[in-house]
Short mmCIF file of C-alpha atoms in Angstrom, two decimals:
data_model
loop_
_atom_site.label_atom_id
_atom_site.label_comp_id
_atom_site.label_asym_id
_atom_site.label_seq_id
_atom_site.Cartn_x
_atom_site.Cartn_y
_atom_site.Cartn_z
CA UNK A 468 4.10 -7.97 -15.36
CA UNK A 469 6.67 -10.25 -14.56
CA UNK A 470 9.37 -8.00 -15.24
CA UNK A 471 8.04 -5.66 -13.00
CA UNK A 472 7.34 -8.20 -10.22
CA UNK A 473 10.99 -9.32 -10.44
CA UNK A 474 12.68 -5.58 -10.22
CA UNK A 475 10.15 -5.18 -7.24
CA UNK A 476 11.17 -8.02 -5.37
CA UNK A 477 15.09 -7.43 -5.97
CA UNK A 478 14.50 -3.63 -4.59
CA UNK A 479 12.29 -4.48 -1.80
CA UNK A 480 14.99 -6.87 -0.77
CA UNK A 481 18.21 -4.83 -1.41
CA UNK A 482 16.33 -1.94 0.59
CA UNK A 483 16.21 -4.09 3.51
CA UNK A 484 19.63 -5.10 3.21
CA UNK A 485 20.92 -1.61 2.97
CA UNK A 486 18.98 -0.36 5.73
CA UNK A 487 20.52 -2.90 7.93
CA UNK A 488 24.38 -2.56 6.55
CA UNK A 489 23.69 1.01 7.03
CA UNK A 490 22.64 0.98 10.71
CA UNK A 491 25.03 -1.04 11.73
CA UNK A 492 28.09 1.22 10.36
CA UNK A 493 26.16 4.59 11.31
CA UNK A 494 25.66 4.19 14.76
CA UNK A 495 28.34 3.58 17.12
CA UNK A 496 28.15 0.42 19.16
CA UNK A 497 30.03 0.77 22.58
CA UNK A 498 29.78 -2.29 24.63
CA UNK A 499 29.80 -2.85 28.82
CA UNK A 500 28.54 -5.78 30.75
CA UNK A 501 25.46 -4.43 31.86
CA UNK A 502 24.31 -3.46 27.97
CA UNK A 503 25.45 -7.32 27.04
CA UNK A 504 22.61 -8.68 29.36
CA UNK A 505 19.18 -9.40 28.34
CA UNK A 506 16.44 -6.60 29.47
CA UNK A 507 14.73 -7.69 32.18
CA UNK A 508 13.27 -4.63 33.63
CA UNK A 509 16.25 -3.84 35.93
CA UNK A 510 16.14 -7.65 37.27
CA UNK A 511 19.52 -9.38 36.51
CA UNK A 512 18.53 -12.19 34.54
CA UNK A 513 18.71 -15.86 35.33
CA UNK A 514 19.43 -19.14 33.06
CA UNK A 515 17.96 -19.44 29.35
CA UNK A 516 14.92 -17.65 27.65
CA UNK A 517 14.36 -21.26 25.65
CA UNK A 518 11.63 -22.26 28.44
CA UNK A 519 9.25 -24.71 27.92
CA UNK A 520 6.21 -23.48 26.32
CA UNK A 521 2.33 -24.53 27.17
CA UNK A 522 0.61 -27.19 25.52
CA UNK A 523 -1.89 -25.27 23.62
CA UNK A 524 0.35 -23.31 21.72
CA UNK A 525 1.91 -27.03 20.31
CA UNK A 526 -1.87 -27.33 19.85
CA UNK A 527 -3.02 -23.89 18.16
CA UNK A 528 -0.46 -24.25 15.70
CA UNK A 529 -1.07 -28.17 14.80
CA UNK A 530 -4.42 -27.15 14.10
CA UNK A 531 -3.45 -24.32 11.82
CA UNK A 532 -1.73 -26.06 9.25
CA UNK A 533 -4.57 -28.92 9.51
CA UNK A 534 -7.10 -25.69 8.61
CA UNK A 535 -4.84 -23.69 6.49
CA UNK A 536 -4.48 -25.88 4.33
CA UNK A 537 -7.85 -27.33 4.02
CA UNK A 538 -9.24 -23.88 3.16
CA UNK A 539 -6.54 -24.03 0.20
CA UNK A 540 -7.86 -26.70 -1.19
CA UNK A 541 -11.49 -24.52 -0.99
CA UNK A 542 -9.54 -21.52 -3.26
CA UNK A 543 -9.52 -23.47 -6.19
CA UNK A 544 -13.47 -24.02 -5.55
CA UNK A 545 -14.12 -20.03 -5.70
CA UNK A 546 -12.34 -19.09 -8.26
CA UNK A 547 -14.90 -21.59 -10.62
CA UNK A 548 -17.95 -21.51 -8.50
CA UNK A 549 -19.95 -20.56 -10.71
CA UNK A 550 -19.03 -22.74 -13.97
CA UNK A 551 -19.86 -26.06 -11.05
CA UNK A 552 -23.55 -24.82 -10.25
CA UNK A 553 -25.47 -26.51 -7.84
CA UNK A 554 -23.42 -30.03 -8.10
CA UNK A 555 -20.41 -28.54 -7.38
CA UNK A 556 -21.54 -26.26 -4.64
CA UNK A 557 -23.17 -29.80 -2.72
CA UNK A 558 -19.65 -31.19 -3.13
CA UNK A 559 -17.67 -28.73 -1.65
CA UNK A 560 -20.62 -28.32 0.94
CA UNK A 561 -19.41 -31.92 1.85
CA UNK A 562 -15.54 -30.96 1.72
CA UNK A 563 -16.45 -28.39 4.59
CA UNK A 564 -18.76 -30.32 6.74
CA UNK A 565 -15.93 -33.16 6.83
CA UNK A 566 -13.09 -30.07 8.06
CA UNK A 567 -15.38 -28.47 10.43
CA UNK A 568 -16.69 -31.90 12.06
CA UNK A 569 -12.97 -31.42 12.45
CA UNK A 570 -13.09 -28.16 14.48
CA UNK A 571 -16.07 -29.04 16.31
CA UNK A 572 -14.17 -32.51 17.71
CA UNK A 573 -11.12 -30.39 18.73
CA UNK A 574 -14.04 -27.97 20.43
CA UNK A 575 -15.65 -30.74 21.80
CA UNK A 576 -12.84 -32.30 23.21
CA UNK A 577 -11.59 -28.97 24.77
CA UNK A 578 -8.96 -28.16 22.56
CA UNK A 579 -10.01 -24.65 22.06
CA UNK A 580 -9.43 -24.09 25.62
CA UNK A 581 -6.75 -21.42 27.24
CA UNK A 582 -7.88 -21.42 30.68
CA UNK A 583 -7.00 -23.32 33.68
CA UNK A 584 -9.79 -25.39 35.13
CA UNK A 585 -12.36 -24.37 33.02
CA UNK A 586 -15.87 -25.34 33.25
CA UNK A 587 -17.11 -24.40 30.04
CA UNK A 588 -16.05 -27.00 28.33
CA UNK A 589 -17.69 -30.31 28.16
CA UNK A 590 -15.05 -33.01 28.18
CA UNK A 591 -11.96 -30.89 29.18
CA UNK A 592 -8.54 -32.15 28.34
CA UNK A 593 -5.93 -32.13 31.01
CA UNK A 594 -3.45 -30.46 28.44
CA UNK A 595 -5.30 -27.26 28.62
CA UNK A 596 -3.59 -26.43 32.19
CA UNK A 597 -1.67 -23.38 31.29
CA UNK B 168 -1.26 -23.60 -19.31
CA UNK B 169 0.29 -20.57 -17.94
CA UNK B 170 2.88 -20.36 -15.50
CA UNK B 171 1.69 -18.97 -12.19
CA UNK B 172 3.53 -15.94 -12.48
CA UNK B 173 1.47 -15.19 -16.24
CA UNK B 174 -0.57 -12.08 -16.40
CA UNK B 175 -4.17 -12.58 -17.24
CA UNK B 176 -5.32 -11.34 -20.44
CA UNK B 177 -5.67 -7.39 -19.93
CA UNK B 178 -1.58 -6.97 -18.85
CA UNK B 179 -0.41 -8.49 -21.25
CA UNK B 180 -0.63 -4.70 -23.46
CA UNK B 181 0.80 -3.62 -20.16
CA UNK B 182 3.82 -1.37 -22.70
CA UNK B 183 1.11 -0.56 -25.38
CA UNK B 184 -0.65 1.64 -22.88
CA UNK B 185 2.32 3.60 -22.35
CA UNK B 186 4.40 4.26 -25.10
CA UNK B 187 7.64 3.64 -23.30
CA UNK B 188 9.85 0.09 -23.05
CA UNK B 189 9.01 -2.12 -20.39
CA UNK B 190 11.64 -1.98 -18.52
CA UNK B 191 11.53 2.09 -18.40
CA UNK B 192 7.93 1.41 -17.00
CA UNK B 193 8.56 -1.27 -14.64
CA UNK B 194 11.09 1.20 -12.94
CA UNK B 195 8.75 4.02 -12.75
CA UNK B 196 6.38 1.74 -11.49
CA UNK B 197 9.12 0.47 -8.36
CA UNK B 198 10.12 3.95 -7.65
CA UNK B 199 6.49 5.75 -7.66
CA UNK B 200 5.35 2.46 -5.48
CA UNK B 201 8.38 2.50 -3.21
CA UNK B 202 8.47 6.23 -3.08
CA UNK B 203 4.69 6.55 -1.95
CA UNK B 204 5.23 3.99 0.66
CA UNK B 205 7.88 5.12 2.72
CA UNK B 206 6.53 8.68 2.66
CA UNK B 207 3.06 7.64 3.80
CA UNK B 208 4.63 4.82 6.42
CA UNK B 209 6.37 7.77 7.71
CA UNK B 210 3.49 10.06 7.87
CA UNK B 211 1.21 7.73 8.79
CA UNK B 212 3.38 7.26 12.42
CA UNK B 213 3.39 11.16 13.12
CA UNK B 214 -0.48 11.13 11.70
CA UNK B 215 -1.22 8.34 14.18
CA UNK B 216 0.49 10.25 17.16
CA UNK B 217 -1.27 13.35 16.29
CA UNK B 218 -4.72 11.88 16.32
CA UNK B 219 -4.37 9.86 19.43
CA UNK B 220 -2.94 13.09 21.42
CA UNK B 221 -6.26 14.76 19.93
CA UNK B 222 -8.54 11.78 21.05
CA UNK B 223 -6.47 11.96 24.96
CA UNK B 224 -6.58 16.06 24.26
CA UNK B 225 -3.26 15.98 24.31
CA UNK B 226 -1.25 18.43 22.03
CA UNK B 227 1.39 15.70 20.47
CA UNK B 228 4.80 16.06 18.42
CA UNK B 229 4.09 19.46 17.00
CA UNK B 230 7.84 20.97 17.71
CA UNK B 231 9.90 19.80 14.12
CA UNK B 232 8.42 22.29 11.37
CA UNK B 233 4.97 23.30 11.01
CA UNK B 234 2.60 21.02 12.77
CA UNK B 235 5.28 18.55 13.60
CA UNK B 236 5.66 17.80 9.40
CA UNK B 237 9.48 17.08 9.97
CA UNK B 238 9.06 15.01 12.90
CA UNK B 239 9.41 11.76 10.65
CA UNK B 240 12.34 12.89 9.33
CA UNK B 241 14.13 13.87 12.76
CA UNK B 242 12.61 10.36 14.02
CA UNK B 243 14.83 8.55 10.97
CA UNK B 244 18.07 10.40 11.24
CA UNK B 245 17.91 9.88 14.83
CA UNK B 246 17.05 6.29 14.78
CA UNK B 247 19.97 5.95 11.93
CA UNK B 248 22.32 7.28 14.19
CA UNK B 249 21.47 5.19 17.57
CA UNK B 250 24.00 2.87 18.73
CA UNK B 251 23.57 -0.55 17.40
CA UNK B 252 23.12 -3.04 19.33
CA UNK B 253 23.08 -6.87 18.51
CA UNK B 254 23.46 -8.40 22.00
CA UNK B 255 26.20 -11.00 22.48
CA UNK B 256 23.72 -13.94 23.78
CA UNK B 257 21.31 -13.55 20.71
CA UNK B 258 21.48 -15.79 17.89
CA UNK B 259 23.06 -13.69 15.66
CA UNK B 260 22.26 -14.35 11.88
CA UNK B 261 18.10 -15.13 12.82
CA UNK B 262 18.00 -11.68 14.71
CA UNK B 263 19.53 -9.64 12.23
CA UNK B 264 17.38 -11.67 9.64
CA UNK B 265 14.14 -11.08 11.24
CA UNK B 266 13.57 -7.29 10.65
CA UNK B 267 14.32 -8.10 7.17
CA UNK B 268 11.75 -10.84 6.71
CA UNK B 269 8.87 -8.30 8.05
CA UNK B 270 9.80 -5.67 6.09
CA UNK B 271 10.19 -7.35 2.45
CA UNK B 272 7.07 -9.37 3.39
CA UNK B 273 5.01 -6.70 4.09
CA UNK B 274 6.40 -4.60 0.88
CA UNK B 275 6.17 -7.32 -1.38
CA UNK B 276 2.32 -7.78 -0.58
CA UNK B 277 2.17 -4.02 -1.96
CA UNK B 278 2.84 -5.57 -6.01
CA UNK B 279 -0.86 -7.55 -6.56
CA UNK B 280 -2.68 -4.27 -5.23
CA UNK B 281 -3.76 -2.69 -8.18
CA UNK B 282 -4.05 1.55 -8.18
CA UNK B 283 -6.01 1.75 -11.31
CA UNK B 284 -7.81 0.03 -14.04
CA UNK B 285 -4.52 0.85 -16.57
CA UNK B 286 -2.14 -2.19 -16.66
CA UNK B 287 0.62 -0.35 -15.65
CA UNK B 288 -1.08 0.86 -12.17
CA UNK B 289 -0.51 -2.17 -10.90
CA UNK B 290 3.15 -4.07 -10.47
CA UNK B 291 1.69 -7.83 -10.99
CA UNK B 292 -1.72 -8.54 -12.03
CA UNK B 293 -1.28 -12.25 -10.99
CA UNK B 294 -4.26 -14.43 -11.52
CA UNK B 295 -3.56 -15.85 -7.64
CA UNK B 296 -2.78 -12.37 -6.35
CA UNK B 297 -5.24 -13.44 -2.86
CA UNK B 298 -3.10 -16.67 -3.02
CA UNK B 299 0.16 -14.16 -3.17
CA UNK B 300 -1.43 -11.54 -0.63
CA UNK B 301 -2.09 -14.79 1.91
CA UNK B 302 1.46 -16.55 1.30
CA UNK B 303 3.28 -13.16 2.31
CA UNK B 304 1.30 -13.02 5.32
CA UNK B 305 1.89 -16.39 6.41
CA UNK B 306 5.92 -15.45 5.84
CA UNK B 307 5.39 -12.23 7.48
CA UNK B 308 4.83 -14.95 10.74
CA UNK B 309 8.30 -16.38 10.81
CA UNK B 310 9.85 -12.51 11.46
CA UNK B 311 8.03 -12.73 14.66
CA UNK B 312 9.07 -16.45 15.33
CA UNK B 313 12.26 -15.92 14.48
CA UNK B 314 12.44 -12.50 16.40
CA UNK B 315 11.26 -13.85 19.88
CA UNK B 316 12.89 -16.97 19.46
CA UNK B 317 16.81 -15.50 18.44
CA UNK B 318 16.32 -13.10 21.24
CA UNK B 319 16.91 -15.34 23.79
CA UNK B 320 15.47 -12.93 26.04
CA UNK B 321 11.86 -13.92 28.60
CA UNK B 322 10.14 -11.31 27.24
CA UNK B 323 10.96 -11.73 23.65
CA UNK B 324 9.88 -15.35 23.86
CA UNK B 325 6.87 -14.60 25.30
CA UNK B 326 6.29 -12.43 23.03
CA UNK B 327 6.88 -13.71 19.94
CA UNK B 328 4.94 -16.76 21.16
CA UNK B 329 1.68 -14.72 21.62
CA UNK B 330 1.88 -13.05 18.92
CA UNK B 331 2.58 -16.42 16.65
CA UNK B 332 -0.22 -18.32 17.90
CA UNK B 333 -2.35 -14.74 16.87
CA UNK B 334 -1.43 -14.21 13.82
CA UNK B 335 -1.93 -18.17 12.55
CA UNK B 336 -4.96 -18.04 14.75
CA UNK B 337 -6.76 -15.21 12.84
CA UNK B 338 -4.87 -15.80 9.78
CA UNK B 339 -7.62 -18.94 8.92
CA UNK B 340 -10.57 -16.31 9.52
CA UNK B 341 -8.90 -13.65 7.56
CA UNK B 342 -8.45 -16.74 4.41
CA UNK B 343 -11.89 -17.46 4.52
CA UNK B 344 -13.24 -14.24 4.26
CA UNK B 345 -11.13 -13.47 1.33
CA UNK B 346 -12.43 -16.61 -0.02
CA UNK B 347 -15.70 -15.12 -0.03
CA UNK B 348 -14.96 -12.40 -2.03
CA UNK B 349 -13.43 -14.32 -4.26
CA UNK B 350 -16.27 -16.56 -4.93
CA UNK B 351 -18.39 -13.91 -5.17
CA UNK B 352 -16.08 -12.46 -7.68
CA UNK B 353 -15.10 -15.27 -9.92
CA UNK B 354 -11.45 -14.61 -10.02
CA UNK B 355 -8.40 -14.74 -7.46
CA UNK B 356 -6.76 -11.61 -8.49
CA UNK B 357 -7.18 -8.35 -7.28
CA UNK B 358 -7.81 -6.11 -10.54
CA UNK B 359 -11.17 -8.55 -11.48
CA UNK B 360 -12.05 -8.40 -7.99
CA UNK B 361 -12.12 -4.37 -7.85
CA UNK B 362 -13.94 -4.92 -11.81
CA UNK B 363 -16.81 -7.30 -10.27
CA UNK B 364 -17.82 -4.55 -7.52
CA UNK B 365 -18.63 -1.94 -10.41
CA UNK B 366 -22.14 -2.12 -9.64
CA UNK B 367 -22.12 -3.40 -5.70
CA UNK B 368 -19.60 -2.75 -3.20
CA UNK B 369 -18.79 -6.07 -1.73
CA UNK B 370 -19.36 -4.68 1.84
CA UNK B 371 -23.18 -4.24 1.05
CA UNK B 372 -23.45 -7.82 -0.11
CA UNK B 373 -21.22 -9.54 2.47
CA UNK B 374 -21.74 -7.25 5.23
CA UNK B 375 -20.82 -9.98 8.30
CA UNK B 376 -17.60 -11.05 5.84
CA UNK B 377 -16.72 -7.46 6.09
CA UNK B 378 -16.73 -7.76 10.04
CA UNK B 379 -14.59 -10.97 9.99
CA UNK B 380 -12.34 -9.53 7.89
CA UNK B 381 -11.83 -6.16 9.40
CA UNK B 382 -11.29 -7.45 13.29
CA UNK B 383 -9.10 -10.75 11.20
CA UNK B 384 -7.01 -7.72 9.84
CA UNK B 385 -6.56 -5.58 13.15
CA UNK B 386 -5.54 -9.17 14.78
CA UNK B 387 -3.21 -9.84 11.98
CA UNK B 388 -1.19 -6.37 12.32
CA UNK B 389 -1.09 -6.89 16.23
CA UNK B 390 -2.49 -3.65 16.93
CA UNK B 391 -4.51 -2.53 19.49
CA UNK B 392 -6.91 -4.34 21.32
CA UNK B 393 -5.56 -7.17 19.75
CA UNK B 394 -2.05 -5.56 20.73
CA UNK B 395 -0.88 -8.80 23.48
CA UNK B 396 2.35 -9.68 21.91
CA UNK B 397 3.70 -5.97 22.86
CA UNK B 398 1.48 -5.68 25.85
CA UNK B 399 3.97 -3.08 27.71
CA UNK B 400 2.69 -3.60 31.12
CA UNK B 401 3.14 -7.40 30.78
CA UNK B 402 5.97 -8.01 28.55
CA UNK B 403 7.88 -4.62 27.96
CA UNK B 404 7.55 -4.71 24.02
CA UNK B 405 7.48 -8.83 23.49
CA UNK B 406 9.32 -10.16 20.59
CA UNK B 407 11.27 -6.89 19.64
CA UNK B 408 12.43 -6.43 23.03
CA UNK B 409 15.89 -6.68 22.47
CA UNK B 410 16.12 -4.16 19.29
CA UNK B 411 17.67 -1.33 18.82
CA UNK B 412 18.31 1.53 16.20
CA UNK B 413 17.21 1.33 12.64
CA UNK B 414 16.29 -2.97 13.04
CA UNK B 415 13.40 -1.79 15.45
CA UNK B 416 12.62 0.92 12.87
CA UNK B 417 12.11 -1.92 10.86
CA UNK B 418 10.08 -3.87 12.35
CA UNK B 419 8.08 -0.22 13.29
CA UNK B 420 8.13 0.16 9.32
CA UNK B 421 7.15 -3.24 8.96
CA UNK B 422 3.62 -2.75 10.83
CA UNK B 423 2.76 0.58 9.49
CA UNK B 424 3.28 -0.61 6.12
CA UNK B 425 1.34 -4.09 7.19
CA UNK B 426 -1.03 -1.53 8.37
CA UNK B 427 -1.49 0.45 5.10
CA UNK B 428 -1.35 -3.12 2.78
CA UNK B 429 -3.97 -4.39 4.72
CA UNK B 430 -6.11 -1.36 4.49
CA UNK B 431 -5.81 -1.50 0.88
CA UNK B 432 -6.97 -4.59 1.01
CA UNK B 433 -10.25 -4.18 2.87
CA UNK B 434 -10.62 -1.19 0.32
CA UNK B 435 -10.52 -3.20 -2.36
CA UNK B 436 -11.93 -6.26 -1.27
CA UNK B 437 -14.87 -4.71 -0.12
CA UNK B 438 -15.28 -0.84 -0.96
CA UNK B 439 -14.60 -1.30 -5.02
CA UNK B 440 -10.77 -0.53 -4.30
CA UNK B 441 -9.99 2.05 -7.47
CA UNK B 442 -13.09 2.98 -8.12
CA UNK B 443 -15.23 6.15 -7.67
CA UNK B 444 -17.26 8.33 -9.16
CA UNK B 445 -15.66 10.13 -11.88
CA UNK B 446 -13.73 13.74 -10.21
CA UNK B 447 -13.94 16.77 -12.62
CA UNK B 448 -10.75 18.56 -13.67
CA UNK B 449 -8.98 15.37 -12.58
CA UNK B 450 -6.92 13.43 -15.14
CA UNK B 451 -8.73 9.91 -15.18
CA UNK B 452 -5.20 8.20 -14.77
CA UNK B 453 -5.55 9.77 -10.99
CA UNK B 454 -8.82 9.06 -9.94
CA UNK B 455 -7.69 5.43 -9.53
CA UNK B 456 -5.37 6.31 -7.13
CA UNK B 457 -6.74 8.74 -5.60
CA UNK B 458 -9.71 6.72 -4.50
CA UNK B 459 -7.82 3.86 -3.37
CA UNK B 460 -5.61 6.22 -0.98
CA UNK B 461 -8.50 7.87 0.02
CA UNK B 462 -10.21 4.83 1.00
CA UNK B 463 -6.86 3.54 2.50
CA UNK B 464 -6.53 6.51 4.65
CA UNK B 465 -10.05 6.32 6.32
CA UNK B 466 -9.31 2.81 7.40
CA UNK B 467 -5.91 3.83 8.48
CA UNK B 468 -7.53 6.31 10.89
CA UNK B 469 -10.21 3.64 12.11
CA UNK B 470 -7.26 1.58 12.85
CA UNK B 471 -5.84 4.66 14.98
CA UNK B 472 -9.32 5.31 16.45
CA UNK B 473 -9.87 2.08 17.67
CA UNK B 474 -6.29 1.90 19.30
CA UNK B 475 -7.70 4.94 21.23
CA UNK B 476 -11.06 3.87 22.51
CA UNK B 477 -10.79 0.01 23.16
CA UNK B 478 -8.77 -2.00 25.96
CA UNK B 479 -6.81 -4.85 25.73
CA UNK B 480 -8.65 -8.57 25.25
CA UNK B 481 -7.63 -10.78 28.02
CA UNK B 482 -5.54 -13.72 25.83
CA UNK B 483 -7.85 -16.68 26.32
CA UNK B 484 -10.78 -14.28 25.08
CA UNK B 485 -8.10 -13.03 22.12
CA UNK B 486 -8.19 -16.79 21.23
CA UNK B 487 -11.84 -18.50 21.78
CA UNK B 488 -13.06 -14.83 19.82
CA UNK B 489 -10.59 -16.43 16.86
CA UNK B 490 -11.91 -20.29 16.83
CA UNK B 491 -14.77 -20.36 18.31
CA UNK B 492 -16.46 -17.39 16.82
CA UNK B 493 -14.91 -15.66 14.00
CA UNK B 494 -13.73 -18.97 12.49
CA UNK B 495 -17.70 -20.88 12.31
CA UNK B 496 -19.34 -17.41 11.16
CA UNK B 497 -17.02 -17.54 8.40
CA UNK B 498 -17.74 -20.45 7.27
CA UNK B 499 -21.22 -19.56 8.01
CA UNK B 500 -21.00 -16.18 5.23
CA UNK B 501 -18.73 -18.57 2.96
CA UNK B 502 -22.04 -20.91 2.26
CA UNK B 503 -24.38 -17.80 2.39
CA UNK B 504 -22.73 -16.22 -0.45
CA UNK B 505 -21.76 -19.14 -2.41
CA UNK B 506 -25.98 -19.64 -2.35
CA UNK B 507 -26.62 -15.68 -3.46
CA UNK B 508 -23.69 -16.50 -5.84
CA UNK B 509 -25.40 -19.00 -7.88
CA UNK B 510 -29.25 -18.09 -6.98
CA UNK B 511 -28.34 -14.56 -8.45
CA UNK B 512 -25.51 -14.79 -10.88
CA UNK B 513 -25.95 -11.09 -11.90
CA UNK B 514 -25.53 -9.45 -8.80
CA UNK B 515 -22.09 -9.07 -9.66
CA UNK B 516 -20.35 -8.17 -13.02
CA UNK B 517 -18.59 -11.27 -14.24
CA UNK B 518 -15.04 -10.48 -14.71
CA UNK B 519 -13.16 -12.03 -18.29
#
C-alpha cells in the first residue's frame, strides 16, 4: 500500500533523526586536545586523511556503473521472459555476450588486477601497481 | 499504466481483509514491523555473542538477567549515555549524516518483504520490490563513502574505501542472482516470487544461484571473512573509526538489521519465504510469519557460524573471487535457468 509505504518511510526516517538529536543531548561531550585529534593508535597524527587513492579503485568503481547498469536493462527481460520465448531469449543472449565481451576485455587487459607485479595476467596494465 | 509505486492486483483489497480503515492498518503494520525489528536487532547482537563464546568455549555476556537477556538493554542505555563525540576536524554535516543513511536504508528495505500471503502482512507489495530491495542497497553504499570520507581520519579512509569498492564489487553478483529468480518467477516483486516456489523451493532449482547469492550477501553486509573494511588488526575499525556513542550504535544497528533484511531475502528468494507446511493449533495468519522468522533465524546463525570458523580473505583474493568468479558463474546460472525457464514452463507456478 502506498499509504503504508509513505508512514514507513516518514518513521524510519524520524527514528533516525531522533536517535541522533537524542545522543547528542544525553551524553555529555567534554572536550581536550588530545580527544580533538584523529585516532591513530597512540601515533600523533600527521597532515590530511584525503590521500591519494590507487588506481584500481578509480577503476572498480568505473566498471560498476558500466555493469550495474547493464544488468538493469536485463530486469525488464525477466520479469517477461516467458511471454518472448525463444526469440526473445536469443536477443537478450546477444545483449549479454556484447556486456561480458566487455568484462572479458577489462580481464584481458588486466583490469581485474589488485596485485603488484603480477604474472597472472596476460597483458598487464601498469595502473595495477598498488 | 500504473505508477511505480501501484500495488499489483491482490493489495489493492489490502482494508477489505481487515475490517479496519487504512490508515488504522498501515500504523499497526509500522509499529508491529518497527517493533519486531529493533527487538530482534538487539537480540540478535547478544545471540551472536553468545554463540561465538560457545563455538571459542567461552562462557559470554551472561551477567544482566537470566542468561544475559538484559544485556541489550544495558548495552543501549549505556551507549545513550556515552559522551558524544563529533571531532572538530571531521566534516561535520556528512558525518552526522552517515549513520542516518545506513540505518533508514537498511529499514526501508524491510517494507517489500512480505510476512504472509494476507495483503496487509506486507507494508508495499510493489511490482519492482527486487528493483526497490537493490536501489536501497546501492544507497546503503554512500553511508560508508560518506563515513570514511567525512572522517578525515587514515583509517577511516581506508576503510571506507575497502569497503566501497566491496560492496559495488559484489553488489553486480548479488543483482544477477536475483535476476535469476526473478526470471524464473515471472514477476519482480517479492509476494509472486514467494507464490511461484509453492511447489519448488528456488534453492533446489538454482542451486549454484543460491551459492552466488549467499557469499554476494555475506560480502554485501561486510561481515566476516569478507569483514576487510573493519579488519581490526589492519585498520582499527575502518570507516567508523572515529564514532562514538549512539551514531556507532547506528551504524552497529545498521548491519544487524542489513544482516536480518538480507536473510529474509535469501529466505524468500530461495527457501519459499512465508511458506510452510501448515502448523496445527496455529492461527493461519501466524504461520506466515512464523516461517519466515524461522527461516530468517537459521541464516542469521550461519552468518554467526561462519564469522567463527573462517579467516579473513587477503583483499586482492576478496576482489578477483567478486569479478572473476562469482560475476561469469552468474551469468553462467542466469542463461541456465532462463533455458529450464522456457524448456519447462511448469516447473514453477505462474504468478497473476
Amino acid at each position: 500500500m502506498t499509504l503504508s509505504l509513505i508512514l514507513y518511510t516518514l518513521v524510519v526516517v524520524a527514528t533516525a533523526l531522533v536517535t541522533i538529536v537524542l545522543s547528542a543531548l544525553l551524553g555529555r561531550a567534554r572536550r581536550n586536545y588530545h580527544k580533538d585529534m584523529a585516532y591513530e593508535s597512540g601515533i600523533v597524527p600527521t597532515g590530511d586523511a584525503r590521500l591519494r587513492m590507487s588506481i584500481p579503485y578509480y577503476l572498480v568503481a568505473i566498471m560498476f556503473i558500466l555493469f550495474d547498469v547493464e544488468i538493469l536493462f536485463l530486469y525488464p527481460y525477466a520479469a517477461v521472459a516467458r511471454d518472448l520465448g525463444w526469440l526473445g531469449l536469443l536477443k537478450a543472449m546477444v545483449f549479454i555476450a556484447f556486456v561480458f565481451a566487455g568484462l572479458a576485455y577489462v580481464w584481458l587487459r588486466g583490469g581485474l588486477i589488485w596485485r603488484h607485479l603480477s604474472k597472472t595476467a596476460s597483458g598487464s596494465l601498469s595502473s595495477s601497481q598498488n | 499504466m500504473n505508477n511505480i509505486f501501484a500495488v499489483t492486483a491482490a493489495s489493492g483489497a489490502a482494508s477489505a481483509a481487515l475490517p479496519l480503515p487504512p490508515l488504522v492498518v498501515s500504523l499497526l503494520q509500522i509499529v508491529v514491523l518497527l517493533g519486531m525489528l529493533f527487538t530482534i536487532a538487539a537480540y540478535t547482537v547478544l545471540i551472536e555473542r553468545r554463540v561465538i563464546a560457545w563455538l571459542q568455549h567461552r562462557v559470554g555476556p551472561n551477567r544482566a538477567g537470566p542468561f544475559g537477556l538484559l544485556q541489550p538493554l544495558a548495552d543501549v542505555l549505556k551507549l545513550l549515555t556515552k559522551e558524544e563525540s563529533t571531532p572538530p576536524f571531521t566534516d561535520r554535516w556528512l558525518f552526522i549524516a552517515a549513520p542516518a543513511i545506513i540505518m533508514v536504508t537498511s529499514m526501508l528495505s524491510f517494507a517489500v518483504i512480505p510476512f504472509g500471503p494476507e495483503p496487509f502482512m506486507v507494508i508495499a507489495n510493489m511490482n519492482v520490490g527486487v528493483l526497490f530491495f537493490l536501489a536501497l542497497s546501492s544507497l546503503g553504499v554512500y553511508s560508508i563513502v560518506l563515513a570514511g570520507w567525512s572522517s578525515n581520519s587514515k583509517y577511516a579512509a581506508l576503510g571506507g574505501l575497502r569497503a566501497t569498492a566491496q560492496m559495488i564489487s559484489y553488489e553486480l553478483s548479488m543483482s544477477l542472482a536475483l535476476l535469476a529468480v526473478a526470471l524464473q518467477a515471472g514477476t519482480l516483486s517479492f509476494n509472486g516470487i514467494v507464490e511461484a516456489q509453492r511447489d519448488l523451493w528456488f534453492v533446489i532449482l538454482q542451486p549454484l544461484g543460491f551459492i552466488i547469492f549467499l557469499v554476494s550477501v555475506v560480502a554485501e553486509s561486510r561481515r566476516a571473512p569478507f569483514d576487510l573494511p573493519e579488519a581490526e588488526n589492519e585498520i582499527v575499525a575502518g570507516f567508523h573509526t572515529e564514532y562514538s556513542s549512539m551514531k556507532f550504535a547506528m551504524f552497529f544497528l545498521g548491519e544487524y538489521v542489513s544482516v536480518m533484511l538480507l536473510s529474509c531475502v535469501v529466505a524468500t528468494a530461495y527457501f519459499g519465504g512465508y511458506l510452510g507446511p501448515n502448523i496445527p493449533f496455529v492461527p493461519s495468519v501466524l504461520e506466515g510469519p512464523i516461517y519466515l522468522l524461522g527461516k530468517m533465524a537459521l541464516l542469521v546463525f550461519f552468518f554467526i557460524w561462519i564469522r567463527a570458523t573462517y579467516p579473513r580473505l587477503r583483499y586482492d583474493h576478496l576482489m578477483e573471487l567478486g569479478w572473476k568468479y562469482l560475476v561469469p558463474l552468474a551469468v553462467l546460472n542466469l542463461v541456465v535457468t532462463a533455458v529450464i525457464t522456457l524448456a519447462l514452463p511448469h516447473l514453477t507456478v505462474a504468478p497473476r
